[in-house]
Short mmCIF file of C-alpha atoms in Angstrom, two decimals:
data_model
loop_
_atom_site.label_atom_id
_atom_site.label_comp_id
_atom_site.label_asym_id
_atom_site.label_seq_id
_atom_site.Cartn_x
_atom_site.Cartn_y
_atom_site.Cartn_z
CA UNK A 1 175.46 132.99 99.97
CA UNK A 2 173.65 130.33 97.96
CA UNK A 3 175.20 127.22 97.45
CA UNK A 4 175.21 124.56 94.60
CA UNK A 5 171.65 123.58 93.61
CA UNK A 6 170.36 120.84 91.63
CA UNK A 7 166.94 119.68 90.24
CA UNK A 8 165.01 117.42 90.43
CA UNK A 9 166.15 115.66 93.46
CA UNK A 10 164.72 112.38 92.37
CA UNK A 11 163.67 110.99 89.11
CA UNK A 12 162.46 107.74 87.52
CA UNK A 13 162.63 107.00 83.94
CA UNK A 14 162.45 104.03 81.64
CA UNK A 15 165.04 102.44 79.32
CA UNK A 16 165.24 104.22 76.03
CA UNK A 17 164.03 107.63 77.28
CA UNK A 18 165.95 110.77 77.57
CA UNK A 19 166.50 112.77 80.85
CA UNK A 20 167.75 116.53 81.46
CA UNK A 21 169.32 117.27 85.01
CA UNK A 22 169.96 120.97 85.97
CA UNK A 23 172.65 122.68 88.08
CA UNK A 24 172.98 126.19 89.41
CA UNK A 25 176.57 126.95 90.58
CA UNK A 26 177.44 128.57 93.73
CA UNK A 27 177.52 132.24 93.70
CA UNK A 28 180.50 133.88 91.99
CA UNK A 29 181.59 130.44 90.39
CA UNK A 30 181.79 130.20 86.57
CA UNK A 31 182.80 126.39 86.00
CA UNK A 32 180.51 123.48 86.29
CA UNK A 33 181.64 119.72 86.55
CA UNK A 34 179.19 116.65 86.42
CA UNK A 35 179.69 113.36 88.18
CA UNK A 36 178.15 110.15 88.15
CA UNK A 37 178.20 108.14 91.44
CA UNK A 38 176.85 104.59 91.25
CA UNK A 39 175.77 102.92 94.45
CA UNK A 40 178.75 102.09 96.69
CA UNK A 41 181.32 103.67 94.48
CA UNK A 42 183.26 106.86 94.18
CA UNK A 43 182.08 109.77 91.75
CA UNK A 44 183.12 109.40 88.19
CA UNK A 45 183.92 112.55 86.15
CA UNK A 46 181.48 113.09 83.16
CA UNK A 47 182.58 116.63 81.94
CA UNK A 48 183.30 119.95 83.06
CA UNK A 49 181.86 123.30 81.40
CA UNK A 50 183.62 126.71 81.24
CA UNK A 51 182.40 129.70 79.12
CA UNK A 52 179.67 127.64 77.57
CA UNK A 53 182.29 125.27 76.25
CA UNK A 54 183.01 121.61 77.31
CA UNK A 55 186.47 121.89 78.59
CA UNK A 56 187.27 118.34 79.64
CA UNK A 57 185.46 115.08 79.34
CA UNK A 58 185.68 111.76 81.05
CA UNK A 59 185.31 108.39 79.80
CA UNK A 60 181.46 108.48 79.09
CA UNK A 61 179.54 107.68 75.85
CA UNK A 62 178.01 110.37 73.55
CA UNK A 63 174.62 109.71 75.05
CA UNK A 64 175.77 111.91 77.77
CA UNK A 65 175.89 115.66 76.72
CA UNK A 66 175.73 119.04 78.49
CA UNK A 67 175.25 122.45 78.02
CA UNK A 68 176.18 125.67 79.97
CA UNK A 69 174.20 128.88 80.06
CA UNK A 70 175.25 132.57 80.14
CA UNK A 71 174.31 132.70 83.74
CA UNK A 72 176.96 129.67 84.45
CA UNK A 73 173.97 127.32 85.09
CA UNK A 74 174.48 123.78 83.42
CA UNK A 75 172.23 120.90 82.15
CA UNK A 76 173.25 117.38 81.88
CA UNK A 77 171.32 115.30 79.11
CA UNK A 78 171.31 111.68 78.75
CA UNK A 79 169.68 109.89 75.85
CA UNK A 80 168.60 106.44 75.15
CA UNK A 81 168.80 105.66 78.79
CA UNK A 82 170.25 102.24 79.93
CA UNK A 83 169.55 100.24 83.29
CA UNK A 84 173.27 100.88 84.10
CA UNK A 85 172.71 104.72 84.08
CA UNK A 86 170.93 104.44 87.42
CA UNK A 87 173.07 106.47 89.80
CA UNK A 88 173.57 109.68 91.86
CA UNK A 89 174.30 112.58 89.57
CA UNK A 90 176.49 115.31 91.17
CA UNK A 91 177.12 118.83 90.12
CA UNK A 92 180.05 120.70 91.30
CA UNK A 93 180.95 124.43 90.70
CA UNK A 94 184.27 126.11 90.98
CA UNK A 95 186.27 129.11 89.85
CA UNK A 96 188.03 129.06 86.49
CA UNK A 97 191.64 127.55 86.82
CA UNK A 98 194.54 130.09 87.03
CA UNK A 99 193.22 131.53 90.34
CA UNK A 100 195.44 129.97 93.36
CA UNK A 101 193.30 129.00 96.20
CA UNK A 102 190.11 128.82 94.17
CA UNK A 103 190.45 125.38 92.59
CA UNK A 104 188.03 123.57 95.15
CA UNK A 105 184.92 122.17 93.78
CA UNK A 106 181.80 122.60 95.79
CA UNK A 107 179.11 119.89 95.22
CA UNK A 108 175.36 120.00 95.16
CA UNK A 109 172.98 117.47 96.73
CA UNK A 110 172.72 115.61 93.62
CA UNK A 111 169.80 114.02 91.39
CA UNK A 112 169.00 110.34 92.20
CA UNK A 113 167.94 108.84 88.77
CA UNK A 114 166.54 105.46 88.53
CA UNK A 115 165.96 103.63 85.20
CA UNK A 116 163.49 100.82 84.81
CA UNK B 1 196.08 108.72 84.13
CA UNK B 2 195.75 109.50 87.71
CA UNK B 3 194.49 106.90 90.27
CA UNK B 4 193.46 107.29 93.78
CA UNK B 5 193.40 104.12 96.22
CA UNK B 6 191.66 103.98 99.64
CA UNK B 7 192.54 100.54 101.03
CA UNK B 8 190.03 100.68 103.90
CA UNK B 9 186.46 100.16 102.69
CA UNK B 10 185.29 100.40 106.61
CA UNK B 11 186.76 102.00 109.68
CA UNK B 12 185.22 102.39 113.25
CA UNK B 13 186.20 104.70 116.23
CA UNK B 14 185.19 105.17 119.56
CA UNK B 15 183.65 108.64 120.07
CA UNK B 16 186.22 111.24 121.32
CA UNK B 17 189.05 109.01 119.90
CA UNK B 18 191.29 109.65 116.77
CA UNK B 19 191.30 107.77 113.63
CA UNK B 20 193.17 107.94 110.55
CA UNK B 21 191.96 107.21 106.98
CA UNK B 22 194.44 106.22 104.36
CA UNK B 23 194.71 107.28 100.87
CA UNK B 24 197.54 106.80 97.94
CA UNK B 25 197.62 108.22 94.64
CA UNK B 26 199.62 107.87 91.36
CA UNK B 27 200.58 110.86 89.24
CA UNK B 28 203.34 112.07 86.91
CA UNK B 29 202.36 115.57 87.60
CA UNK B 30 204.28 117.83 90.01
CA UNK B 31 201.80 120.34 90.59
CA UNK B 32 198.19 119.10 91.81
CA UNK B 33 195.72 119.34 94.51
CA UNK B 34 194.38 116.68 97.00
CA UNK B 35 190.98 116.76 98.83
CA UNK B 36 189.18 114.80 101.41
CA UNK B 37 185.30 114.94 101.01
CA UNK B 38 182.68 113.62 103.42
CA UNK B 39 179.38 112.25 102.20
CA UNK B 40 176.74 111.63 105.01
CA UNK B 41 173.61 109.63 104.25
CA UNK B 42 172.08 112.75 103.18
CA UNK B 43 174.43 112.16 100.00
CA UNK B 44 175.61 116.01 99.99
CA UNK B 45 179.32 115.77 99.15
CA UNK B 46 181.02 118.28 101.76
CA UNK B 47 184.61 119.35 101.53
CA UNK B 48 186.60 118.35 104.76
CA UNK B 49 190.14 119.65 103.90
CA UNK B 50 192.44 120.34 100.84
CA UNK B 51 196.19 120.24 100.36
CA UNK B 52 198.25 121.90 97.67
CA UNK B 53 201.07 119.60 96.60
CA UNK B 54 203.62 122.51 96.18
CA UNK B 55 203.06 123.39 100.17
CA UNK B 56 205.12 121.34 102.36
CA UNK B 57 202.95 122.06 105.32
CA UNK B 58 200.26 119.71 106.31
CA UNK B 59 196.75 121.24 106.17
CA UNK B 60 194.64 121.31 109.26
CA UNK B 61 191.08 122.25 109.76
CA UNK B 62 189.96 122.35 113.41
CA UNK B 63 189.77 118.41 114.23
CA UNK B 64 190.55 117.58 110.99
CA UNK B 65 194.61 117.23 109.53
CA UNK B 66 196.41 115.53 106.84
CA UNK B 67 199.63 113.93 106.73
CA UNK B 68 200.95 114.48 103.16
CA UNK B 69 203.84 112.64 102.06
CA UNK B 70 204.61 113.90 98.37
CA UNK B 71 207.41 111.40 97.61
CA UNK B 72 205.37 108.33 98.83
CA UNK B 73 202.38 109.71 97.37
CA UNK B 74 200.25 109.14 100.47
CA UNK B 75 197.61 111.60 101.76
CA UNK B 76 196.06 110.56 105.07
CA UNK B 77 193.27 112.11 107.10
CA UNK B 78 193.45 112.21 110.72
CA UNK B 79 190.12 112.91 112.81
CA UNK B 80 190.75 113.81 116.37
CA UNK B 81 188.04 113.80 119.08
CA UNK B 82 185.80 112.06 116.85
CA UNK B 83 182.34 112.89 117.17
CA UNK B 84 178.80 111.29 116.22
CA UNK B 85 178.42 113.84 113.41
CA UNK B 86 181.65 112.59 111.76
CA UNK B 87 179.83 109.21 110.75
CA UNK B 88 179.95 109.05 106.85
CA UNK B 89 181.75 108.01 103.85
CA UNK B 90 185.08 109.68 103.20
CA UNK B 91 186.44 110.17 99.84
CA UNK B 92 189.94 111.21 98.92
CA UNK B 93 190.01 113.12 95.67
CA UNK B 94 193.01 114.15 93.18
CA UNK B 95 192.82 117.26 91.00
CA UNK B 96 195.61 118.07 88.59
CA UNK B 97 196.88 121.47 87.29
CA UNK B 98 195.53 123.66 84.45
CA UNK B 99 193.94 121.58 81.72
CA UNK B 100 193.49 118.69 83.94
CA UNK B 101 191.02 119.96 86.74
CA UNK B 102 188.59 117.13 87.00
CA UNK B 103 188.37 115.19 90.47
CA UNK B 104 189.57 111.63 90.38
CA UNK B 105 188.01 109.90 93.49
CA UNK B 106 188.93 106.83 95.41
CA UNK B 107 186.32 104.17 96.40
CA UNK B 108 185.60 105.63 99.67
CA UNK B 109 185.88 104.52 103.46
CA UNK B 110 182.96 104.33 105.58
CA UNK B 111 183.39 105.60 108.91
CA UNK B 112 181.45 104.45 112.06
CA UNK B 113 181.53 106.24 115.31
CA UNK B 114 180.86 104.13 118.28
CA UNK B 115 179.03 105.97 121.19
#
């Protein structure tokens, strides 16, 4: 049973550039959530995708956008990178709400983004 | 908005002993879910245990158990017979009900196991 996978594992960009991070959910899951984890902090929710639509969004600027594909995989795009965007980006997958006992989010290994 | 507070930035325990990590949260919802996740240096966030707020019985998973006090909005994690592999950052997380399914995390507790 394949778990959540993310690519790439590490990435170095310069200020002003754009980046795309990718996530494949755990087999059987249809919902993908993205989190940003700054060094020494807990993860912060960016947004969640279900049925190819953004269902919920955290307090992040419009520079952060996403997409979900028909196979449930997802991308996180960040435009006009700032130094403060340097962080670990975590993807988590789950089953759609309404299924008792299936609310748990399972995380991928993350993508470490460094903005210089 | 929900908040999650972990007041212990660091904890240490002797191998084979028991340790309790604290977590409090604030919410106006009546139905929600609470989780403890473990993040070792490899950085993969691993689910340790989960608790549904509508269940009064405390969850247990092998050496891990929780003390869920709904009225006090407290959700502590007890690790029994601590092992070297338990060393990690531990995060408490809150998930609301339908329509509010994001996870809200605390700031974490770094657990060190002393051989």
